[in-house]
Coordinates of C-alpha atoms in Angstrom, one line a residue:
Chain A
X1 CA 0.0 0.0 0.0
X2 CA 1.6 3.2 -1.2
X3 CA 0.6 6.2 1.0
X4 CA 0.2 8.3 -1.3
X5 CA -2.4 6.7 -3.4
X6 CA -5.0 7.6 -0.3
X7 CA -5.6 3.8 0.6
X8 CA -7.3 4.3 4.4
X9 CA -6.0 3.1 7.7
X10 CA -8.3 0.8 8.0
X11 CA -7.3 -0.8 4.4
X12 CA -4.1 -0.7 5.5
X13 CA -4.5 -2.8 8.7
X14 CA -6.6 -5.4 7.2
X15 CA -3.8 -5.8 4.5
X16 CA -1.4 -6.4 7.5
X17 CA -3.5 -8.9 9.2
X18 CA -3.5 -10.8 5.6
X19 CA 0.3 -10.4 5.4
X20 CA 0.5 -12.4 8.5
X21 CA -2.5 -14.9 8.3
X22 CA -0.6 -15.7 5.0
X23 CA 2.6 -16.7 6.9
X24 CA 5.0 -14.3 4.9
X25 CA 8.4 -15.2 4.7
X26 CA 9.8 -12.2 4.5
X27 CA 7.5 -11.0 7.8
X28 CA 8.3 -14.4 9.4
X29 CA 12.2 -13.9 9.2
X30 CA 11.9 -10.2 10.9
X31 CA 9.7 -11.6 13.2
X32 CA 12.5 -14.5 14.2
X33 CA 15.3 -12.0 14.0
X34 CA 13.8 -10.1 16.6
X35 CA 12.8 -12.3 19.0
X36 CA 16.4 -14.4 18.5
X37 CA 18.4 -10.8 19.4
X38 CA 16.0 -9.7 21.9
X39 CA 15.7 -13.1 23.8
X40 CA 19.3 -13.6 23.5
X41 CA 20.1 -10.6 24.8
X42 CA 17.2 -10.7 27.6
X43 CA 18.6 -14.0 28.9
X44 CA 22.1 -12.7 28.9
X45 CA 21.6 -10.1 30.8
X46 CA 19.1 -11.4 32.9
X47 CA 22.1 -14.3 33.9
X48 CA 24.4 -11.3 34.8
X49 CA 21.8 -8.8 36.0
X50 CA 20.2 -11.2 39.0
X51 CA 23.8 -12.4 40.5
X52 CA 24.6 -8.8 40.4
X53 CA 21.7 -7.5 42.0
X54 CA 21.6 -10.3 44.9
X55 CA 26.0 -9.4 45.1
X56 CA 24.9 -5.7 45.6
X57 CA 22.0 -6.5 48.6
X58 CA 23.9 -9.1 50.1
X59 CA 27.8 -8.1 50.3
X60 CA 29.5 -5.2 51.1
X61 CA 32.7 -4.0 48.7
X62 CA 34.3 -0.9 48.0
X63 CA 32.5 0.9 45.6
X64 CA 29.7 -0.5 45.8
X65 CA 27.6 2.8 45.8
X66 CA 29.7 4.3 42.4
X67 CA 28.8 1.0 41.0
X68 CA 25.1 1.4 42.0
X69 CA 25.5 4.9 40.4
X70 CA 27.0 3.9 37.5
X71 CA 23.6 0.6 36.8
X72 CA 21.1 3.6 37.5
X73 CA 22.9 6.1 35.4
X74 CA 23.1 3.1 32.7
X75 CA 18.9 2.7 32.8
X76 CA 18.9 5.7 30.8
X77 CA 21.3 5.0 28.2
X78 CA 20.4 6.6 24.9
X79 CA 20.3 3.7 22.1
X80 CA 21.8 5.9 19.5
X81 CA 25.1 6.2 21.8
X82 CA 25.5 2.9 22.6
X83 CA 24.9 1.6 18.9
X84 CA 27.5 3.9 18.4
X85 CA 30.0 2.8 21.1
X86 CA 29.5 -0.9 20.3
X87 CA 30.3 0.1 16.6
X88 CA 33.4 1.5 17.2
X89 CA 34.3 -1.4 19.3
X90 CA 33.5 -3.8 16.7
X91 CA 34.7 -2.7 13.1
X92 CA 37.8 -3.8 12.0
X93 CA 39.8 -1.3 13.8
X94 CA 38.0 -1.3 16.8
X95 CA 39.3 -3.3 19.8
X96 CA 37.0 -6.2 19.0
X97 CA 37.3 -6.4 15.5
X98 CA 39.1 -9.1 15.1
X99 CA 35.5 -10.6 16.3
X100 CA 34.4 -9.7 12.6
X101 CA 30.7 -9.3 14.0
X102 CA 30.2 -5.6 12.9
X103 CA 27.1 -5.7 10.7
X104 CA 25.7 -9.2 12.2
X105 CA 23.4 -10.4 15.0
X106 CA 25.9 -10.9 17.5
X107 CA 26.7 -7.0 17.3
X108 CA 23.1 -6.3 17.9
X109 CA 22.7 -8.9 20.4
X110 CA 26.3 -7.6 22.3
X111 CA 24.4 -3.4 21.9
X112 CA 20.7 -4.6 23.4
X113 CA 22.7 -6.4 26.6
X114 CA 24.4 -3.5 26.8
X115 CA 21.1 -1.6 26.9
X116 CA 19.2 -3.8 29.2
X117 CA 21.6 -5.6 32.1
X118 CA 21.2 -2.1 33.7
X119 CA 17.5 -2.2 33.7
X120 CA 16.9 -5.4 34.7
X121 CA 19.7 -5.2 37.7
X122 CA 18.4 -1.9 38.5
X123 CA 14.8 -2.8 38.9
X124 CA 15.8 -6.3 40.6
X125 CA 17.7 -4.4 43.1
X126 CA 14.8 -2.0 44.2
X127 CA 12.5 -5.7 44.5
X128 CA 15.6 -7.3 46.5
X129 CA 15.5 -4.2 49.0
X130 CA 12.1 -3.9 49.2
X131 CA 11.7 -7.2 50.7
X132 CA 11.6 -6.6 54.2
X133 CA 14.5 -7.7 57.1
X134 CA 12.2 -9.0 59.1
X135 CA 11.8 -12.2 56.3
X136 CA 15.6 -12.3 56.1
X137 CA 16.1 -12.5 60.2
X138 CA 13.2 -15.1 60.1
X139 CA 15.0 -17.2 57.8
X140 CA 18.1 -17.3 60.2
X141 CA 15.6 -17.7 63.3
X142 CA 14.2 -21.1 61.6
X143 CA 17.9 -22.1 61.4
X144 CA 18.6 -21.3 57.6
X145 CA 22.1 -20.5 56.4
X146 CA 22.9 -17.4 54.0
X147 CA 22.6 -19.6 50.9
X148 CA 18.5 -20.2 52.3
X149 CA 18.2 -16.3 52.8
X150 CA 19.0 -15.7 49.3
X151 CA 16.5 -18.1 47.8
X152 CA 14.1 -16.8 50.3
X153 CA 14.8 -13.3 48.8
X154 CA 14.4 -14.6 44.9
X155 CA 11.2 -16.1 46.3
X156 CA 9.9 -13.2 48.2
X157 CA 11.2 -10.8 45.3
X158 CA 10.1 -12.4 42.4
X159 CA 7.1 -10.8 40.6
X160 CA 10.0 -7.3 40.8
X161 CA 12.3 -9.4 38.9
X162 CA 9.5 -11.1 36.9
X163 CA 8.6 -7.2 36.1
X164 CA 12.4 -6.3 35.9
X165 CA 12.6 -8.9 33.4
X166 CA 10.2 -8.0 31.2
X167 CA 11.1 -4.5 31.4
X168 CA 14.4 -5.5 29.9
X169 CA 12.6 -7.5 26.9
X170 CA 10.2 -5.2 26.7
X171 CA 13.1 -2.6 25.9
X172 CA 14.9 -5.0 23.5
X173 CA 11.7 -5.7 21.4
X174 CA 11.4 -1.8 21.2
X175 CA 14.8 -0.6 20.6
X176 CA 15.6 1.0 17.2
X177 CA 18.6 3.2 17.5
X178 CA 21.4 0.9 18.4
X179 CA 20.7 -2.3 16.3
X180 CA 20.5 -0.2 13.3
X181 CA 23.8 1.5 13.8
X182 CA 25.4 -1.8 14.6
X183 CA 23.5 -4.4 12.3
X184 CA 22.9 -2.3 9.2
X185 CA 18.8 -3.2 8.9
X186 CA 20.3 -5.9 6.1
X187 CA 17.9 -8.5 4.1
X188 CA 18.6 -10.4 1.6
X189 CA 18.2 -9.4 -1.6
X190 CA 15.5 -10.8 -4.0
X191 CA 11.5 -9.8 -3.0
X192 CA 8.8 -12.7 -2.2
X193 CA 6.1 -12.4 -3.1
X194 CA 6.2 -8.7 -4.2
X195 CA 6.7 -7.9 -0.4
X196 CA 9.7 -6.8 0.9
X197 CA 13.6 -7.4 -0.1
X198 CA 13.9 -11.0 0.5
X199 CA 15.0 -12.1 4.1
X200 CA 16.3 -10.3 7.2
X201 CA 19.6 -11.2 7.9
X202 CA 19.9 -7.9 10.7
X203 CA 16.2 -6.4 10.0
X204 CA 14.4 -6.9 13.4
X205 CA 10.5 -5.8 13.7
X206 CA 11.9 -2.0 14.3
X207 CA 14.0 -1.3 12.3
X208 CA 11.7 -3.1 9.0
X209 CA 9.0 -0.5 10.2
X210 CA 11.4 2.6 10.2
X211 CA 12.3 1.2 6.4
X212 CA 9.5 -0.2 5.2
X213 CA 7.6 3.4 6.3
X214 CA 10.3 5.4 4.4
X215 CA 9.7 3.4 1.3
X216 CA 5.9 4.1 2.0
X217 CA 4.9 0.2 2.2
X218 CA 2.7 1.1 5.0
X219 CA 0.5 -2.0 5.1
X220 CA 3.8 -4.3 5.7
X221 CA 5.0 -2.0 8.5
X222 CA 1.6 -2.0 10.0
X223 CA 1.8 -6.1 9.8
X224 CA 5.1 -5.4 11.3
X225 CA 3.7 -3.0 13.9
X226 CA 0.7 -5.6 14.9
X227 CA 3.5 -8.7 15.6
X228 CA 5.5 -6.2 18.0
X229 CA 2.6 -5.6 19.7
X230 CA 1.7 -9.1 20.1
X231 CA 4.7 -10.6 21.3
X232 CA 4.8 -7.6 24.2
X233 CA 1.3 -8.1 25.1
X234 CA 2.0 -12.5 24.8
X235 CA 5.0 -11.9 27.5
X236 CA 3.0 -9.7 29.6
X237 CA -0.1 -12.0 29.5
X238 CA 2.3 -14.7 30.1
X239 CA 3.9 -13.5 33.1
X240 CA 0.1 -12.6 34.8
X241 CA -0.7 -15.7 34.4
X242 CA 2.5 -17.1 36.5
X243 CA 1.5 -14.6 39.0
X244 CA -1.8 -16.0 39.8
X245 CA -0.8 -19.3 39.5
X246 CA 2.0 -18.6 42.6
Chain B
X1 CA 20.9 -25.4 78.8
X2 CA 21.6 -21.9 78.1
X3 CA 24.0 -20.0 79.8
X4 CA 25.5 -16.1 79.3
X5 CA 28.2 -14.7 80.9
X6 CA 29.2 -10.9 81.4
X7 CA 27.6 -10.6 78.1
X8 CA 27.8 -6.8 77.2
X9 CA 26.1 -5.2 74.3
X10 CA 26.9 -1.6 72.6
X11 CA 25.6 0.2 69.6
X12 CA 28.3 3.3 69.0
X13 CA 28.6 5.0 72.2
X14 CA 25.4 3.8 73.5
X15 CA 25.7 0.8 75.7
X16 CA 22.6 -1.1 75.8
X17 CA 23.1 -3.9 77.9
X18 CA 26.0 -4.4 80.4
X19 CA 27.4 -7.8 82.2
X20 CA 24.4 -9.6 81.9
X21 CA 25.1 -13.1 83.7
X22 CA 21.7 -15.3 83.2
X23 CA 21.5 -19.5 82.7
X24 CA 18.0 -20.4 81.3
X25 CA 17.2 -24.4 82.3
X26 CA 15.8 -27.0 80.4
X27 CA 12.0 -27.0 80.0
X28 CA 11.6 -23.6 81.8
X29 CA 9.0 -20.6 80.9
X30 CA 11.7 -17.8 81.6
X31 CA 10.1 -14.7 81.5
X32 CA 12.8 -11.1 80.8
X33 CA 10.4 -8.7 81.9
X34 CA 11.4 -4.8 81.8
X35 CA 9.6 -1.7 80.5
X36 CA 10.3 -1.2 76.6
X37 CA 13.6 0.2 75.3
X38 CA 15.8 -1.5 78.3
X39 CA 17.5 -4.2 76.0
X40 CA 15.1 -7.0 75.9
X41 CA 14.9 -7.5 72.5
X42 CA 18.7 -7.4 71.9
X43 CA 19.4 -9.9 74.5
X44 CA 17.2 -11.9 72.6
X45 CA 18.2 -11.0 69.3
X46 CA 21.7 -12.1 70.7
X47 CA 21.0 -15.3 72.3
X48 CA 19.6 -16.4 68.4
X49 CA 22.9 -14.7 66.9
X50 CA 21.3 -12.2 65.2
X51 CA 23.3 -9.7 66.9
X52 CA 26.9 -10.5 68.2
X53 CA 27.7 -8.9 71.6
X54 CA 30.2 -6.7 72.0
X55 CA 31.9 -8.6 75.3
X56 CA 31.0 -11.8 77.1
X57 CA 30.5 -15.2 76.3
X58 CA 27.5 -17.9 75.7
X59 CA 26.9 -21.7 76.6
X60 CA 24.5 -23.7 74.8
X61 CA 24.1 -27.4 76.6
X62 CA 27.4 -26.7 78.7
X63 CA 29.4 -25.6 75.4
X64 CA 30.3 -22.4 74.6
X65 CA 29.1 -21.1 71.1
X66 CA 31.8 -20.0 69.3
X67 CA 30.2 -18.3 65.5
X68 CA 31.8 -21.4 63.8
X69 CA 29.0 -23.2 65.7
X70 CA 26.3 -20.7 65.3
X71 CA 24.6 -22.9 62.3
X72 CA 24.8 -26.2 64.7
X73 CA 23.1 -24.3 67.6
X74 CA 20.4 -21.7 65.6
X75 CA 19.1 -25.3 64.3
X76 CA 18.3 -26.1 67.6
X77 CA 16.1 -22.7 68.6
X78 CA 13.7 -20.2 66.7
X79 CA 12.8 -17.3 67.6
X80 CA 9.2 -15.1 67.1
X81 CA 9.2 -12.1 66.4
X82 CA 6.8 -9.1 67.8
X83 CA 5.6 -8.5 64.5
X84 CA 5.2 -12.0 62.8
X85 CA 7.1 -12.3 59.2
X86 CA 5.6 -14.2 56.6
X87 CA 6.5 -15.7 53.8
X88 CA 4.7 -14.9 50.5
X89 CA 2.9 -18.4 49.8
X90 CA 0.8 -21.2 51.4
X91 CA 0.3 -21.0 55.2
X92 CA 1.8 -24.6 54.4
X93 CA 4.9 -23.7 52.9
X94 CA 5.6 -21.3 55.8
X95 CA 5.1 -23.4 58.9
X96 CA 7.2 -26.3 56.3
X97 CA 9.7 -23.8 55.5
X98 CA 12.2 -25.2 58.7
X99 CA 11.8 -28.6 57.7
X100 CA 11.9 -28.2 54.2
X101 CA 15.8 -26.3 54.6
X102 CA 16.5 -29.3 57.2
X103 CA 16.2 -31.7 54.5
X104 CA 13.1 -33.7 55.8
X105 CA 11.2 -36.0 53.2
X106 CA 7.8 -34.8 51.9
X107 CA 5.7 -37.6 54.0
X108 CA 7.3 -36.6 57.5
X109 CA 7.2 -32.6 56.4
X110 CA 3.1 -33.4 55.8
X111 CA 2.8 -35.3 58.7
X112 CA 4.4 -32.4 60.9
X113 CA 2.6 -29.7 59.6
X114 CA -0.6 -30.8 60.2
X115 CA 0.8 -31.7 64.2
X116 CA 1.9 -28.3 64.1
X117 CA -1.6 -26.8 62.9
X118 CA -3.5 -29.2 65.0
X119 CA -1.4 -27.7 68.2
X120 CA -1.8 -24.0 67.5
X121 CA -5.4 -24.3 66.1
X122 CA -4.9 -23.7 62.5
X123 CA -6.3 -27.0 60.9
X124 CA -7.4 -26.9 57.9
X125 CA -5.5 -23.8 56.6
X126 CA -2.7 -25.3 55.1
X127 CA -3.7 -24.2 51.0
X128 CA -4.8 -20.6 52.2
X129 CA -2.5 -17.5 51.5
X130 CA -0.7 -16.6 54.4
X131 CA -0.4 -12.9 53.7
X132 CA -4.5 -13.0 54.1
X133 CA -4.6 -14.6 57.7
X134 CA -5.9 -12.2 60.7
X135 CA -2.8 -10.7 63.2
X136 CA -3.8 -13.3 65.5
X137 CA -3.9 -16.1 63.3
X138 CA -0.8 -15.1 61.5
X139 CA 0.7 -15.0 65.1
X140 CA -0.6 -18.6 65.6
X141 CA 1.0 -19.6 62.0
X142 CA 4.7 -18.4 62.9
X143 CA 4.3 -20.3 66.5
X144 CA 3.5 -23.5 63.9
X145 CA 6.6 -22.8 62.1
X146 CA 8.7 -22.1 64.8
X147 CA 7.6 -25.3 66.7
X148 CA 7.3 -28.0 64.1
X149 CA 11.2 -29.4 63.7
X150 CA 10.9 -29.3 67.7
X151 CA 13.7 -26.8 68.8
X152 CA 14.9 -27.4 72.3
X153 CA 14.7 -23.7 72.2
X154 CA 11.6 -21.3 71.6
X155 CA 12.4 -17.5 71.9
X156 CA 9.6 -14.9 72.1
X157 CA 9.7 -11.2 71.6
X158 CA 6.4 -10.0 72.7
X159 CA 4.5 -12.2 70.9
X160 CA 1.6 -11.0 72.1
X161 CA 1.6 -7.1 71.9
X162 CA -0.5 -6.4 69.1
X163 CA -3.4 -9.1 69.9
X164 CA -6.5 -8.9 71.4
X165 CA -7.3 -10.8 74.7
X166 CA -9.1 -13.2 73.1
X167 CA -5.6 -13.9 70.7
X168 CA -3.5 -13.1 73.5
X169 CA -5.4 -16.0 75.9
X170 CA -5.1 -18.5 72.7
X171 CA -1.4 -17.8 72.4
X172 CA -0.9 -18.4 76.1
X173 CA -2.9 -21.7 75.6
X174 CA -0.4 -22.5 72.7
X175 CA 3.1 -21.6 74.9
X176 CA 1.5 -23.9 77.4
X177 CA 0.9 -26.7 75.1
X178 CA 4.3 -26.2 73.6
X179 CA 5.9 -25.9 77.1
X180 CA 3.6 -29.4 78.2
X181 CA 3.5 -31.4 74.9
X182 CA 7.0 -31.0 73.5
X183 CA 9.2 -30.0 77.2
X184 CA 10.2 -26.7 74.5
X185 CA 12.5 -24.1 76.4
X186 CA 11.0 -21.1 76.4
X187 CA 12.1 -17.6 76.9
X188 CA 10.2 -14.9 76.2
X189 CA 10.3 -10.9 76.2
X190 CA 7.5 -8.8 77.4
X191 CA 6.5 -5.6 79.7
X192 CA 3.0 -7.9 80.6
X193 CA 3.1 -8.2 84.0
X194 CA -0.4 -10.1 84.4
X195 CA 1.0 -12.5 81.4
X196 CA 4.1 -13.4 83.2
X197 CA 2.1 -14.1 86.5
X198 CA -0.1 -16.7 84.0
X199 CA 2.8 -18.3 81.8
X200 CA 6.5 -18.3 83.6
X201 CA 8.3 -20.4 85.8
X202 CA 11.0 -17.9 86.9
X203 CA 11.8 -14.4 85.7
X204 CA 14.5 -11.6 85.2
X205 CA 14.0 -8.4 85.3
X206 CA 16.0 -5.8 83.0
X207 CA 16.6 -2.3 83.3
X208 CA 18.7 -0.1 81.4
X209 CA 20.6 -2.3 80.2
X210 CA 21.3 -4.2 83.4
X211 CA 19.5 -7.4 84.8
X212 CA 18.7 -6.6 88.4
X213 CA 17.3 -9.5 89.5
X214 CA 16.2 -13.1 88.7
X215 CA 14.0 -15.0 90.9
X216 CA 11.5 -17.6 90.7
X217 CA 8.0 -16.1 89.7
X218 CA 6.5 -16.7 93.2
X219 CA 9.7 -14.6 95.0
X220 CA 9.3 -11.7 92.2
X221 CA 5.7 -11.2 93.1
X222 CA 5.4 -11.7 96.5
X223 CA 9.0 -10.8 97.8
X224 CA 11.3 -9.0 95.0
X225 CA 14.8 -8.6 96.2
X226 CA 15.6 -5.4 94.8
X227 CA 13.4 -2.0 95.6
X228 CA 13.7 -1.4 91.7
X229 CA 11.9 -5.3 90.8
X230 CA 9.2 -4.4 93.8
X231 CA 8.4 -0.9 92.3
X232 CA 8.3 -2.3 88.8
X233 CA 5.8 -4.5 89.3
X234 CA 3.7 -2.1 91.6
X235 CA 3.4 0.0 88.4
X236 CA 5.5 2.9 90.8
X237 CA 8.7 2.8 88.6
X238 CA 9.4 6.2 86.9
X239 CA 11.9 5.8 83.7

């Protein structure tokens, strides 16, 4: 659907819901490209960000504080910077070059961890504190060791890190800025179908929809549009329905 | 069973319990009785190694607890808190939670849980949340949890302060039954004079820091040895 030939909204959606009812390739691919950077990168830094959280309630180190400064300045990292930063790093000059990942998924993947381990640790650590001392102290008073205070901390705390978690996939889903400086939005070339240029090889759902709404192909980046809603609405559903099963 | 000696407490500057000497027997109701802020709870919270004192030493059954034994002897007590702490899951789940990190098999972990309902009057509420239990049944549900791997032990820190008298009457029922049905030490913390005259065998009484006397109940109330015990009790103290 060209914008400009006045096609409506509405027109445009219902095209979209036929582009995926249709099993598009070219939609399908995007659609796995995205969820294999963002889950990869959500799992990453979930595995660093929870250890790190629990290590930051539960020990005591020097700068500890400048390190708590430095996860809640890191929340607010701008995309576009840190696309920027990993980019350097990983072209051929940069310090990981020899990596030769520049312009693939393991650059995008590396940019959204780097995105996302604050968030998650950050929000993690505000659930670990707010779990009162008094459950600690009653873990010790029933004769439990540290190890049994911890796990009685994840238990206590975990619909914060459920949320934190989410939070951080939630980010990686919607991130455009980085993953286009540091994966180059690439598909194959060769169109199916008339849609599209083939098959992502770095196109995730966000950055198709920035390129596909430049070239005017509105009813693919509303398809596009309607799958990144789906999958955040899926993971949200998904976690309420852990929570009332608990 | 549990013996301190010139145990000494300080927070900064402030010292907040000095050369307490005190041996609790085996099977006793030992009632520390003193107006709030004199140090009861942090002898408590020491004698469960929640706090380490600042001088003295302890015995537990004639040995002294060094910390590398502090996981050997806090499996042997528990401790209640005056506000109880629950976890966020089944009221079974909590009062299994001591068993559970003892390592006891599922069948024997049923089988004590219901005991431990049964005895504080909680049958029947093992699948219900225990974040939505009442104060005094919540109260009821930690004494459950603290009793049910049988601690030789039982430490109270006014367990009873935020209850009505109908909960406070059904707790003293449960310490009793405790007390009579398992031969569970107990020590417990409180400024209730009336509840120490119903529940304890002998008693201490603490003030500012300093344990001025320790009698049997009968001596405390009829025939305290210090003028500060006597006016204590008589409701005449001034602090």
């Amino acid at each position: 659907m060209d914008i400009s030939s006045g096609d409506s909204l509405l027109q445009g959606i219902i095209k979209g819901f036929e582009l995926i009812f249709s099993l598009n390739p070219y939609i399908l691919s995007i659609t796995g490209v995205s969820i294999e950077v963002s889950g990869t990168a959500t799992i990453l830094a979930t595995l660093t960000a929870i250890p790190l959280a629990f290590a930051l309630s539960f020990t005591h180190f020097r700068g500890k504080q400048a390190l708590i400064t430095l996860i809640n300045t890191g929340m607010g990292l701008p995309p576009v910077f840190v696309g920027l930063v990993v980019f350097l790093m990983v072209v051929p000059a940069g310090p990981l070059g020899l990596l030769n990942i520049v312009f693939t998924r393991k650059a995008m993947i590396l940019a959204q961890y780097i995105l996302i381990t604050p968030i998650i640790t950050g929000i993690s650590l505000a659930a670990i504190k707010a779990v009162p001392l008094s459950i600690i102290e009653t873990v010790y008073t029933l004769g439990g060791s540290e190890k049994d205070a911890v796990v009685a901390t994840l238990k206590e705390a975990r619909f914060g890190i459920i949320t934190a978690v989410l939070a951080g996939l939630g980010r990686a889903l919607a991130e455009v800025g980085a993953i286009l400086i540091v994966g180059g939005n690439i598909a194959r070339t060769g169109s199916i179908g008339g849609i599209g240029e083939g098959l992502s090889e770095t196109r995730t759902l966000t950055t198709a929809i920035t390129s596909e709404t430049s070239k005017g192909d509105i009813s693919t980046s509303i398809a596009l549009g309607i799958i990144l809603i789906s999958l955040v609405l899926s993971v949200n559903i998904l976690a309420n329905f852990i929570q009332r099963r608990d | 069973m549990f013996r301190v000696e010139n145990l000494s407490k300080s927070f900064g500057n402030k010292e907040v319990l000095k050369k307490i000497n005190l041996e609790i027997f085996r099977g006793e109701v030992f009632a520390l009785m003193g107006p709030s802020g004199v140090g009861k709870t942090t002898l408590l919270r020491i004698l469960n190694f929640l706090e380490t004192p600042t001088d003295g030493k302890m015995m537990f059954n004639g040995r002294e607890c060094a910390i590398r034994q502090k996981n050997t002897v806090m499996h042997k007590m528990s401790m209640l808190f005056q506000r109880p702490a629950l976890f966020n899951s089944s009221v079974f789940n909590n009062v299994a939670y001591g068993l559970i990190i003892r390592g006891v098999d599922k069948k024997t972990i049923g089988k004590k849980v219901i005991e431990a309902l049964n005895l504080v009057g909680l049958a029947g509420y093992e699948k219900q949340r225990a974040l939505t239990l009442s104060g005094g049944e919540a109260q009821r549900m930690v004494f459950a949890r603290a009793i049910v791997y049988s601690p030789d032990l039982l430490l109270l820190d006014e367990p009873t302060s935020n209850l009505d008298p109908a909960n406070v009457a059904k707790i003293e029922e449960i310490i009793k039954k405790i007390r009579s049905e398992h031969g569970t030490t107990i020590v417990i913390a409180t400024h209730n004079i009336p509840q120490v005259r119903r529940i304890a065998d002998r008693v201490g009484i603490l003030l500012n820091g300093e344990l001025i006397e320790v009698n049997s109940k009968e001596k405390i109330f009829t025939n305290p040895g210090d003028a500060r015990s006597a006016a204590f009790i008589k409701g005449e103290m001034i602090y």
